[in-house]
Coordinates of C-alpha atoms and ligand atoms in Angstrom, one line a residue:
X1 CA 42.5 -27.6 -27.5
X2 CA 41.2 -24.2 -27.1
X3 CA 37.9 -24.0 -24.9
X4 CA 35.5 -22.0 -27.9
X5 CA 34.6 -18.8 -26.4
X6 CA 31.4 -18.5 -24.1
X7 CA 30.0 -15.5 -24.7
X8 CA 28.9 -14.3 -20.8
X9 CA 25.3 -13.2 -20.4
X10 CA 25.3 -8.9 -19.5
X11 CA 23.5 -8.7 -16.8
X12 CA 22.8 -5.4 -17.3
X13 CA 21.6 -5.8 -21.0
X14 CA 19.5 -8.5 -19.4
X15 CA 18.2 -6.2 -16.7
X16 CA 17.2 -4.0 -19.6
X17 CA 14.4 -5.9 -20.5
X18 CA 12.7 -5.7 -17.0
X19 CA 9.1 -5.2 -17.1
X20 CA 7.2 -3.2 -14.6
X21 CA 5.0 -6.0 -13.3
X22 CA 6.6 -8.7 -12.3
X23 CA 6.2 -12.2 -10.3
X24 CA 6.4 -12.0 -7.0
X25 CA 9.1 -14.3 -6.0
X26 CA 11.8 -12.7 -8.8
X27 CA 11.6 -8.8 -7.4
X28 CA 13.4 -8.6 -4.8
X29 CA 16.2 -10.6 -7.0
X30 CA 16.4 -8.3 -9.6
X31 CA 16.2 -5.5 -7.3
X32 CA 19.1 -6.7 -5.7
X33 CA 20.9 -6.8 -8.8
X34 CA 19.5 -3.2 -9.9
X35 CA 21.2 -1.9 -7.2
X36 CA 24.3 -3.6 -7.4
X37 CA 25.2 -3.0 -11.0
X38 CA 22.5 -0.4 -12.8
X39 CA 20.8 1.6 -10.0
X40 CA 19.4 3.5 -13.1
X41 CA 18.0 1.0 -15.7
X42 CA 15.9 1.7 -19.3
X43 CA 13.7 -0.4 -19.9
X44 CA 11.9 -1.0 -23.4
X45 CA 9.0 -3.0 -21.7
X46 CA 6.0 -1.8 -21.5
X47 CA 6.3 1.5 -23.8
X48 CA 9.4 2.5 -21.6
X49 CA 10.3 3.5 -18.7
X50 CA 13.5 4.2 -16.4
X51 CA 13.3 1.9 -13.1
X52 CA 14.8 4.2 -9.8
X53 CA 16.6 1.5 -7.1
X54 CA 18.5 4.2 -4.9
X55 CA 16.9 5.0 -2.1
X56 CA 19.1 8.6 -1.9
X57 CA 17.9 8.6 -5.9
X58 CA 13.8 8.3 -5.4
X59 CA 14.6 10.8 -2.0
X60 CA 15.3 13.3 -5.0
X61 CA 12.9 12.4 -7.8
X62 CA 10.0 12.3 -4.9
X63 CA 11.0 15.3 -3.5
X64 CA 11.5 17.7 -6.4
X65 CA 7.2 18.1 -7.9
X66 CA 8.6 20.5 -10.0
X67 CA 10.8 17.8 -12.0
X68 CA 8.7 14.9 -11.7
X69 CA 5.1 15.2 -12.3
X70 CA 2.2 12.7 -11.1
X71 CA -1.0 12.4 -13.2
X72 CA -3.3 9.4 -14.1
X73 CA -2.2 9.6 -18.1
X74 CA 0.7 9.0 -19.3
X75 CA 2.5 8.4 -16.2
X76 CA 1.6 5.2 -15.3
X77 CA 3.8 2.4 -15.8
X78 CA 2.2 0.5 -17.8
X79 CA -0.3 2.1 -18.9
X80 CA -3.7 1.7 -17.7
X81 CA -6.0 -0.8 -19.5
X82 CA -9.2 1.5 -18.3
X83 CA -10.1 4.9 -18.4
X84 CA -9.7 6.4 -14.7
X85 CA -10.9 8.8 -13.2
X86 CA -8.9 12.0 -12.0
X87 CA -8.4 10.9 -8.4
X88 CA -6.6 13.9 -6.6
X89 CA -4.7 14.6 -4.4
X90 CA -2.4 11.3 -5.6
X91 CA -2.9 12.7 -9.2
X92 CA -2.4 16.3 -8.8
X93 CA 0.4 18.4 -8.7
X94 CA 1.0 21.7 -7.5
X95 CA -0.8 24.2 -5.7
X96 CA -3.8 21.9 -6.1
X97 CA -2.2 19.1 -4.7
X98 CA -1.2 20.6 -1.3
X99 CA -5.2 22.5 -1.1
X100 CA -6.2 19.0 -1.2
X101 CA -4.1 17.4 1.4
X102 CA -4.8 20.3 3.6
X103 CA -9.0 19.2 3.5
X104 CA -8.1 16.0 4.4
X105 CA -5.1 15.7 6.4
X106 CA -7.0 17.6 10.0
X107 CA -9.6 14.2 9.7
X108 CA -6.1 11.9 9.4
X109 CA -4.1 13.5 12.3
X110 CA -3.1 11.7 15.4
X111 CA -5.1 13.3 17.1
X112 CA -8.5 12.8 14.9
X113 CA -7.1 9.2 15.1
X114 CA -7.4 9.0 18.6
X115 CA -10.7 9.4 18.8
X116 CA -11.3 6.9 16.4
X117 CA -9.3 4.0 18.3
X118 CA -11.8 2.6 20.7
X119 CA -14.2 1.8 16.9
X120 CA -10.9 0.7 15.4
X121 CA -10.0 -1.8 18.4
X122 CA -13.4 -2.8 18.5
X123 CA -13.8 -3.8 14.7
X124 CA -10.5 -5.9 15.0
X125 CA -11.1 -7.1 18.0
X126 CA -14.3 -8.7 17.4
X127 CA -12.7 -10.4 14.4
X128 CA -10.3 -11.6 16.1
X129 CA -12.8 -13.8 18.3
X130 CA -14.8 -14.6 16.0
X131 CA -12.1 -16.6 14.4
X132 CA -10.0 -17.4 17.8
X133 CA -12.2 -21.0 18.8
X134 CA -11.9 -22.5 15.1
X135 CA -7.8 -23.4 15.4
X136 CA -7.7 -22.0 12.0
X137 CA -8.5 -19.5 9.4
X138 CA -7.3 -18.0 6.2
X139 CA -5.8 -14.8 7.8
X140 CA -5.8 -13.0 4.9
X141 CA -9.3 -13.5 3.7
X142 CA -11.3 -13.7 6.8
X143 CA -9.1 -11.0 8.9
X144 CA -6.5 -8.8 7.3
X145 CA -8.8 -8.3 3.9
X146 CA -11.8 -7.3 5.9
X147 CA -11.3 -5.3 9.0
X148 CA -9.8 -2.2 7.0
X149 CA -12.6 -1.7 4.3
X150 CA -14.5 -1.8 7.6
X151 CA -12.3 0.8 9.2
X152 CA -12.7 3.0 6.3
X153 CA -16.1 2.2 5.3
X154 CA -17.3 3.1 8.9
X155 CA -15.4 5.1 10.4
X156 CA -14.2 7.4 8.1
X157 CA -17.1 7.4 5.7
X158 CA -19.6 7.3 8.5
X159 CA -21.3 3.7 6.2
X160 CA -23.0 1.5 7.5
X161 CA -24.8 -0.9 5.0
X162 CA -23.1 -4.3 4.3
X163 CA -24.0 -5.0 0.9
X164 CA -22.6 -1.6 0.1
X165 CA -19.6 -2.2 1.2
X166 CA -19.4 -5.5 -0.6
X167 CA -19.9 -3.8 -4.0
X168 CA -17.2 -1.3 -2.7
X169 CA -14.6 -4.4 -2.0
X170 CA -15.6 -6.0 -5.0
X171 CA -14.4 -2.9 -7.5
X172 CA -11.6 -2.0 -5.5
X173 CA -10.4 -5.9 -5.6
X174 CA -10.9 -5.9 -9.5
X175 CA -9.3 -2.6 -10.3
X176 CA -6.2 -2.7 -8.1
X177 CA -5.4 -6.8 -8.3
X178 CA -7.5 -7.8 -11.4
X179 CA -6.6 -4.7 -13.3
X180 CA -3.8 -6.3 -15.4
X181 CA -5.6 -9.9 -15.1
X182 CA -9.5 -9.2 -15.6
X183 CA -11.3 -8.8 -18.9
X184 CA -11.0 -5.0 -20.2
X185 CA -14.6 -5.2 -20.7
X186 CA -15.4 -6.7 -16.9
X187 CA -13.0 -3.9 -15.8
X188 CA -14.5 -1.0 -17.6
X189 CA -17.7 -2.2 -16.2
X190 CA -16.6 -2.0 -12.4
X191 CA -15.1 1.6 -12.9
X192 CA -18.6 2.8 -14.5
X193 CA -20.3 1.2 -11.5
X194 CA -17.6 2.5 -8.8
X195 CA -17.9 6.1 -10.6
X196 CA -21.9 5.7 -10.6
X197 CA -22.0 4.7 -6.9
X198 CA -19.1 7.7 -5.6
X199 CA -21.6 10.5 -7.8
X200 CA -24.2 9.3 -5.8
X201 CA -22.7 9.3 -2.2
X202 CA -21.1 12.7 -3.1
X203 CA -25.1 13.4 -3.8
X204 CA -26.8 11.9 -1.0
X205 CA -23.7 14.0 1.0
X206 CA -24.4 17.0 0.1
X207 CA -28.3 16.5 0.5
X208 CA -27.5 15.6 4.5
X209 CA -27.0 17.3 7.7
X210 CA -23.0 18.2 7.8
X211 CA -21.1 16.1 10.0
X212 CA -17.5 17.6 10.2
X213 CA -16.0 14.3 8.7
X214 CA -13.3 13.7 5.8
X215 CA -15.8 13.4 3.6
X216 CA -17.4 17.1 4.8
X217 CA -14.0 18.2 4.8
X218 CA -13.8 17.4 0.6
X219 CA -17.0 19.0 0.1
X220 CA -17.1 22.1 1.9
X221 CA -13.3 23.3 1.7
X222 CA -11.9 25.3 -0.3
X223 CA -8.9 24.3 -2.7
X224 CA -6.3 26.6 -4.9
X225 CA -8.0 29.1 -6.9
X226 CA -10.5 29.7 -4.1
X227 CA -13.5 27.5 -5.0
X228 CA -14.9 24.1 -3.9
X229 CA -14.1 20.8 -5.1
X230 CA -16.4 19.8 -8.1
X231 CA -18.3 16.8 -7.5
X232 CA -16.1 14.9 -10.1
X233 CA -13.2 15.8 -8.1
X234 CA -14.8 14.3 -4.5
X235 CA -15.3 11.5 -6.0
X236 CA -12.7 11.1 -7.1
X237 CA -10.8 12.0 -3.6
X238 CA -13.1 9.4 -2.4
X239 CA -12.3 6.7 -4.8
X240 CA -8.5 7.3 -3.7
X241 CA -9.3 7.4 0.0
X242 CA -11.0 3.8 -0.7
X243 CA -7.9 2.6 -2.6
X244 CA -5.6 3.3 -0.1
X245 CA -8.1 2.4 2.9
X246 CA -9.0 -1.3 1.8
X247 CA -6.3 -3.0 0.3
X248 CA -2.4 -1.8 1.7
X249 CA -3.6 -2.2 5.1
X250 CA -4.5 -5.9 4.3
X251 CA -1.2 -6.7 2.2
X252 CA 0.4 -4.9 5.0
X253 CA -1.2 -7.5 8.1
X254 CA -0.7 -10.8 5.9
X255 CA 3.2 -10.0 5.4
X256 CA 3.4 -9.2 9.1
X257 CA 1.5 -13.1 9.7
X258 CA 4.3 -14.4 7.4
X259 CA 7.1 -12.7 9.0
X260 CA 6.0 -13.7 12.5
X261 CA 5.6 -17.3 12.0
X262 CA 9.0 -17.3 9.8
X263 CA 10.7 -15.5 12.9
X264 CA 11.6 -18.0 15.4
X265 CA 10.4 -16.7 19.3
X266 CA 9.3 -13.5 17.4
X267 CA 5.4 -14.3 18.3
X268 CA 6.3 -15.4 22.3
X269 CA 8.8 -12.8 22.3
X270 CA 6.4 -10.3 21.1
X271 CA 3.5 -11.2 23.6
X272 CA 5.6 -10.4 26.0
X273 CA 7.5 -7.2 24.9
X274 CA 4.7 -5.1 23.3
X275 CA 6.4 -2.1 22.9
X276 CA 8.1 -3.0 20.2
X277 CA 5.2 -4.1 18.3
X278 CA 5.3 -0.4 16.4
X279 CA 9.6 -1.4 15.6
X280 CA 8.4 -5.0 14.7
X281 CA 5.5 -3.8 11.8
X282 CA 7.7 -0.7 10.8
X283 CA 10.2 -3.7 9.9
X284 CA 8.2 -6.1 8.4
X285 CA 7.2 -3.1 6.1
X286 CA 10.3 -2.3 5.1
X287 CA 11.4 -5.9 4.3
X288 CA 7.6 -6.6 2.4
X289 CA 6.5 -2.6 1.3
X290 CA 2.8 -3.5 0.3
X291 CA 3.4 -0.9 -2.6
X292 CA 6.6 -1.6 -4.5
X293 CA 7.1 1.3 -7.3
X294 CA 5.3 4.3 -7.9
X295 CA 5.4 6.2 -11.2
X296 CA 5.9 10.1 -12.1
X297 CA 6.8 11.9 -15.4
X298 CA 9.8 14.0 -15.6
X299 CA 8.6 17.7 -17.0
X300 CA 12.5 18.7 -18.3
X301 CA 15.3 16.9 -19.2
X302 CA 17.3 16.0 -15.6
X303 CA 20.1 13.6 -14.6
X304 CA 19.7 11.3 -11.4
X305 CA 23.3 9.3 -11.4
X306 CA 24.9 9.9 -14.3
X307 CA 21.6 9.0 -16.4
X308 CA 20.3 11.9 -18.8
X309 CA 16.4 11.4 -18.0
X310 CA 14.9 13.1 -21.5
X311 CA 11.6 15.2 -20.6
X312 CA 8.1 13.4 -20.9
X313 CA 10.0 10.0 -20.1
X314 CA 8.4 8.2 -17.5
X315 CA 10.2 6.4 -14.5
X316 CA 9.0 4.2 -11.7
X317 CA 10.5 4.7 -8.5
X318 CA 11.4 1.2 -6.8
X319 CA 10.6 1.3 -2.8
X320 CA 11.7 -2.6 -2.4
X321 CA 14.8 -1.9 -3.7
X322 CA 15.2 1.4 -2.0
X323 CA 14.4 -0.4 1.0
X324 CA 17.0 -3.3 0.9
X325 CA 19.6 -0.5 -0.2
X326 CA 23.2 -1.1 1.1
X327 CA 24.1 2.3 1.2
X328 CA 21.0 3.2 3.3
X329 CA 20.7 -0.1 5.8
X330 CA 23.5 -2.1 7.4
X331 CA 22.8 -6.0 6.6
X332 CA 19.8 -5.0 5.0
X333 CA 17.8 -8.1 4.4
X334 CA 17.7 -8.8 8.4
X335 CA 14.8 -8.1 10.6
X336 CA 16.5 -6.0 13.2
X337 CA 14.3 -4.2 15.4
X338 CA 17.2 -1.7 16.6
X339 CA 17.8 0.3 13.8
X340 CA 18.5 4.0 14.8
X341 CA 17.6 5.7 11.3
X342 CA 14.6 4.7 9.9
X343 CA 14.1 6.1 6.6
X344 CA 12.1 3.8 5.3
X345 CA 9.9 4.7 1.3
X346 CA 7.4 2.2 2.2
X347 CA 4.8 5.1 2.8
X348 CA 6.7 7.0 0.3
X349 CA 8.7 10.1 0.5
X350 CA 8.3 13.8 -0.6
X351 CA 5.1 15.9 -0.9
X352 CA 3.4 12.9 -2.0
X353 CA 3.6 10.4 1.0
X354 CA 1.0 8.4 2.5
X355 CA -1.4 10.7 3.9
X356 CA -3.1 7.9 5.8
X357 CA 0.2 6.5 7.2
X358 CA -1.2 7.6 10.9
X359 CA -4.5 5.6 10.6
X360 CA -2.4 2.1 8.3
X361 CA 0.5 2.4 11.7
X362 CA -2.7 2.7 14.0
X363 CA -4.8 -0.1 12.8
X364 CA -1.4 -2.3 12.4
X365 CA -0.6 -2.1 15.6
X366 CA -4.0 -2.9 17.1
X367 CA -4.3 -6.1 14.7
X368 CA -0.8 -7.4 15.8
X369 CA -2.0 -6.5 19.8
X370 CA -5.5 -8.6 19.0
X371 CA -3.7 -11.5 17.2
X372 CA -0.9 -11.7 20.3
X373 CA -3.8 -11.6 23.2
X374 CA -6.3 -14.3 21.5
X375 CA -4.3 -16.4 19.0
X376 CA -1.0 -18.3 19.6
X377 CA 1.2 -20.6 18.3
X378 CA 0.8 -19.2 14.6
X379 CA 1.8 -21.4 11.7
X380 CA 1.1 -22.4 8.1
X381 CA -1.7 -24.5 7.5
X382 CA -0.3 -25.8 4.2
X383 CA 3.2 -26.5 3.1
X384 CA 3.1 -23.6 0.0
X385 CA 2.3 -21.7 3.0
X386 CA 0.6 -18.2 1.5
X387 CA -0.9 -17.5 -2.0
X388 CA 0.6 -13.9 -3.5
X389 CA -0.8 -12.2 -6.3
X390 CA 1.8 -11.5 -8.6
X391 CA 3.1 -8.0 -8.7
X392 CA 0.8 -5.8 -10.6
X393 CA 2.2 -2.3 -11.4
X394 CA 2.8 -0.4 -8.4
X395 CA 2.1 -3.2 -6.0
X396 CA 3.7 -6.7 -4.8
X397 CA 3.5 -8.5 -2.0
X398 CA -0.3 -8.9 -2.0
X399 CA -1.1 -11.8 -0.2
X400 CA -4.2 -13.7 -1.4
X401 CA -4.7 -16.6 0.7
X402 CA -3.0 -17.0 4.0
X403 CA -4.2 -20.4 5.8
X404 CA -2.9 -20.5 9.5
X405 CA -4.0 -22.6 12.2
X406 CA -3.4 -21.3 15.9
X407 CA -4.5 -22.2 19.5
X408 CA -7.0 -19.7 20.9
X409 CA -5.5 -17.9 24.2
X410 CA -7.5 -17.0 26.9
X411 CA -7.1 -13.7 28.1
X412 CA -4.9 -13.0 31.1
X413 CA -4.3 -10.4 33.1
X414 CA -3.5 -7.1 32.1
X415 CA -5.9 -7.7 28.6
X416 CA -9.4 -6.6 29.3
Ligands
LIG1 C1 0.2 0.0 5.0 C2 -0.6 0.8 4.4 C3 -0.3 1.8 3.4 C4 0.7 1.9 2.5 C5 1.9 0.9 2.4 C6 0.5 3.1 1.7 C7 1.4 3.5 0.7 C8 1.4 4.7 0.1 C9 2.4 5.3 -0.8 C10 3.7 4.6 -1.1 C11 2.0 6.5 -1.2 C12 2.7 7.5 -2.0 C13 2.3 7.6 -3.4 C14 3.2 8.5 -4.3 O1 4.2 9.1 -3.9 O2 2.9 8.5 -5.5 C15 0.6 6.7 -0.7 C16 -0.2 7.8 -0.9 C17 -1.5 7.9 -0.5 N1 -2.1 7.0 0.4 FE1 -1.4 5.4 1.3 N2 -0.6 3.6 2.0 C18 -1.2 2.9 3.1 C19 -2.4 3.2 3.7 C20 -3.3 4.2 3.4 C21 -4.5 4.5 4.0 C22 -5.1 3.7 5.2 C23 -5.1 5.5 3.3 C24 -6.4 6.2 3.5 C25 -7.0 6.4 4.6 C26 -4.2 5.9 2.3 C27 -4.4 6.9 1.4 C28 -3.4 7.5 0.6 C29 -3.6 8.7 -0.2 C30 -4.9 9.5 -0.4 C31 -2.4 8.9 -0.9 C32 -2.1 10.1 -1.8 C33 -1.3 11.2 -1.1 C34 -0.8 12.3 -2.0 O3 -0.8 12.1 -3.2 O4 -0.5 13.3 -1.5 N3 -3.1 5.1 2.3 N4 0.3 5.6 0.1

């Protein structure tokens, strides 16, 4: 007898229906796949969209601003369920784009960075022993969700007041995690607050003594077409400057946790070989990138790998795959702290790339040295080990709830 005829699932058709958010634990999976047999993929989820896996493919579309637009309508992938405000420069395009970096990038340099690392080690730092005598913690909530907001809320916005900053975690929280989850209504709520409370610092700003800080730099400068920033604008510089300060940093510190407990001798091993601390983070960024995809528009019709890309399609660059990419990285999925090229997308690539990479390395590197000199002995209070958030567009890997326990380590010599 004949065996009747199985029809055989195509992956790629299958592929097709990928959606731009997706849970945690099946990315990676599929990106895999992506790579391997459509490294260009339409989707019909979520109004439509091309997904980019190469990383030699998003090098191009990131690096062409001509080709591929940014904007907060219509670029998006999915869209968004509330109204938000134009938040340059991650919005903008050229020459307003670049006039925008160029205010803010002096207050981001190393070397404005420098003088900000004796507050930055002292915010982490006292963290740190706060939480080093009770043998355990959630790391994610009680350490790597809290010290950056500080970081930015202090030190770069020159804040001090607590329950400010509360408000400010709670909208960020709702609108970058909750925005797919939350009730429209709740949403549209925080924005109106958030925009209501950035109107008013930009006002009380510009009603004080200057201070030669980032947020001096956005109100004073001048951008393409010779003129200030309007207020809308600042605030909306400032609402992007919060985004990117309070939660990446976190995602970025929990997935580091996770990888050194998963690495066997990795925590010893680091303790006693510092220097590659920087190697060890860049790594665990490049296996976990705290944001995934990132969208843009294409303005004309342009083909990336055979693909015709039609103009006014949108496409959603994937750094996770880009980042596991065979043709970039040899045995990509190990942590291998010798690599000799580095290219990694997890701070993006092109025009566009993280202008606060400096300060998220900086304040990376200082939480890893803190956890090393008063915590050892890292491990997973609970067997499910950490709580992610699902991906929401444009992010994965955000870790919720991390529960550790840890023995508390006196400091020894050399440690201050
Ligand atoms: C581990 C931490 C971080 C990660 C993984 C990260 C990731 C990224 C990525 C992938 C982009 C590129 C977006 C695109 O091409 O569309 C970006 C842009 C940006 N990031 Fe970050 N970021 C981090 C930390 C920070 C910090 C600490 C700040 C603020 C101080 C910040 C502020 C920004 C801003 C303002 C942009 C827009 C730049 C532009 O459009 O020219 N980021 N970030």
């Amino acid at each position: 007898m004949v065996a009747p005829e199985v029809e055989q699932p195509d992956e790629k058709s299958e592929l097709a229906n990928i959606r731009a958010m997706l849970p945690t634990e099946t990315a990676k999976g599929l990106s895999r796949q992506m790579l391997s047999s459509c490294p260009v993929l339409h989707s019909d989820a979520d109004g439509g969209f091309w997904m980019i896996n190469r990383h030699a493919d998003i090098m191009s579309v990131m690096q062409d601003q001509e080709a591929f637009v940014n904007g907060n309508k219509g670029v998006r992938v999915p869209d968004e369920p509330v109204e938000r405000p134009y938040l340059p420069p991650i919005d903008s395009n050229p020459p307003m784009h670049r006039s925008v970096r160029n205010l803010e990038s002096p207050y981001l340099s190393p070397k404005a960075l420098s003088a900000l690392e004796p507050g930055i080690r002292r915010i982490i730092r006292v963290l740190v022993a706060d939480l080093a005598p009770l043998g355990r913690c959630d790391i994610a909530k009680d350490l790597a969700q809290v010290f950056p907001p500080k970081i930015t809320f202090t030190l770069l916005f020159g804040l001090e007041d607590e329950d400010e900053l509360e408000r400010l975690r709670h909208w960020v929280r709702m609108l970058s995690y909750g925005r797919y989850e939350e009730d429209p209504a709740d949403l549209r709520n925080a924005q109106a607050e958030w925009n209501e409370w950035n109107h008013a610092f930009v006002t009380r700003r510009r009603s004080t003594a200057r201070r030669d800080d980032i947020i001096d730099g956005l109100l004073y400068g001048q951008v393409a077409g010779d003129r200030p920033l309007t207020d809308a604008e600042v605030a909306g510089a400032i609402e992007i400057l919060t985004f990117g300060g309070f939660d990446t940093t976190a995602d970025a510190t929990s997935n580091f946790v996770v990888r050194m407990i998963d690495e066997p001798g990795l925590e010893s091993w680091l303790r006693e070989n510092p220097e590659h601390i920087p190697a060890a983070v860049e790594e665990a960024m490049r296996l976990e990138p705290p944001v995934t995809t990132r969208p843009r528009r294409a303005a004309h019709d342009v083909v990336i790998n055979g693909q015709t890309i039609k103009a006014g399609d949108r496409l959603l660059c994937n750094y996770l795959a880009a980042n596991i990419d065979p043709d970039e990285w040899e045995a990509p999925d190990r942590f291998n702290l010798s690599r000799r090229r580095n290219r990694v997308m997890t701070f993006g690539v092109g025009p566009h790339r993280c202008i606060g990479s400096t300060l998220a390395r900086l304040s990376l590197r200082i939480v890893v040295e803190e956890l090393l000199a008063q915590l050892q002995d890292l491990r997973f209070e609970t067997p499910e080990r950490e709580r992610r958030l699902s991906i929401s567009a444009g992010r994965w890997r955000a870790v919720d709830s991390l529960p550790v326990q840890y023995r508390p380590l006196v400091r020894g010599e050399g440690h201050e």
